[in-house]
């Protein structure tokens, strides 16, 4: 019986040490690096506009320094790119063309 207790205690200690060493190993291995991101010049509160009552699209206002029109950008967390759009009459298409030229100049 004494031999059985020794084997059981040795096995229990071995399992406990294995669990502890495994915990510390995986804790160090999968701990992410320190975040060095620094955010400055925050815009503050953004007035979000919903497209309709069903709240299918969240629109964020966008203002350009050379233009007085408020444009809206759809907030989409699953999209790999962003598209700016506005509903305008045909006679305003010249402004849209100017905006496209400005955006191309900014993105270059």
XYZ file of C-alpha atoms in Angstrom:
108
model
C 0.000 0.000 0.000
C 2.917 2.340 0.768
C 4.315 1.778 -2.752
C 0.897 2.604 -4.254
C 0.785 5.948 -2.356
C 4.276 6.843 -3.566
C 3.412 6.057 -7.192
C 0.131 8.005 -6.930
C 1.795 11.044 -5.317
C 4.654 10.989 -7.863
C 2.157 10.790 -10.743
C 0.058 13.623 -9.257
C 3.124 15.855 -8.842
C 4.266 15.053 -12.378
C 0.842 15.967 -13.807
C 0.732 19.177 -11.752
C 4.202 20.237 -12.925
C 3.282 19.422 -16.533
C 0.136 21.547 -16.303
C 1.987 24.484 -14.730
C 4.828 24.408 -17.242
C 2.324 24.103 -20.115
C 0.378 27.084 -18.802
C 3.445 29.328 -18.636
C 4.735 28.109 -22.013
C 1.481 28.846 -23.857
C 0.960 32.091 -21.943
C 4.309 33.424 -23.202
C 3.937 31.973 -26.681
C 0.500 33.449 -27.439
C 0.697 36.792 -25.607
C 0.483 39.556 -28.248
C 3.170 42.193 -28.577
C 2.737 45.546 -26.889
C 0.535 47.953 -28.858
C 2.549 51.020 -29.897
C -0.322 52.689 -31.787
C -0.630 56.394 -31.043
C -3.813 58.208 -32.148
C -3.718 61.992 -32.435
C -6.003 64.690 -33.871
C -9.190 62.810 -33.183
C -12.279 64.269 -34.821
C -14.466 63.943 -31.724
C -18.142 63.097 -32.088
C -19.323 61.989 -35.532
C -22.983 62.453 -36.428
C -24.001 59.155 -37.998
C -26.913 59.108 -40.440
C -28.923 55.995 -41.237
C -29.927 55.466 -44.873
C -33.525 54.611 -44.009
C -35.773 53.455 -41.164
C -34.643 49.829 -41.550
C -31.088 50.936 -40.692
C -29.515 48.908 -43.477
C -26.578 51.270 -44.029
C -24.716 53.618 -41.716
C -23.551 56.802 -43.456
C -20.692 58.971 -42.196
C -20.452 62.613 -43.317
C -17.365 63.605 -45.312
C -16.310 67.227 -45.889
C -13.612 68.412 -48.299
C -11.875 71.739 -47.802
C -12.470 72.910 -51.406
C -16.136 71.902 -51.537
C -19.206 73.008 -49.541
C -21.305 69.901 -50.251
C -21.608 67.245 -47.550
C -20.809 63.817 -48.947
C -21.554 60.543 -47.215
C -19.411 57.458 -46.932
C -21.003 54.129 -46.061
C -19.494 52.581 -42.937
C -18.886 48.925 -43.700
C -16.637 46.743 -41.559
C -16.568 43.921 -44.097
C -15.514 45.898 -47.168
C -11.885 45.893 -48.336
C -12.251 49.401 -49.866
C -14.329 52.576 -49.445
C -16.503 54.385 -51.979
C -17.729 57.984 -51.525
C -21.101 58.757 -53.088
C -23.799 61.443 -53.223
C -27.166 61.650 -54.944
C -27.002 64.712 -57.188
C -28.932 66.105 -60.179
C -27.425 65.887 -63.633
C -26.439 69.579 -63.696
C -24.185 68.966 -60.714
C -22.134 66.367 -62.580
C -19.382 68.938 -63.174
C -18.818 69.179 -59.413
C -18.681 65.413 -59.254
C -16.051 65.357 -61.972
C -14.016 67.969 -60.064
C -14.310 65.862 -56.910
C -13.092 62.806 -58.776
C -10.075 64.747 -60.022
C -9.337 65.999 -56.484
C -9.635 62.473 -55.033
C -7.279 61.073 -57.659
C -4.789 63.821 -56.844
C -5.036 63.101 -53.099
C -4.704 59.334 -53.505
C -1.543 59.574 -55.643
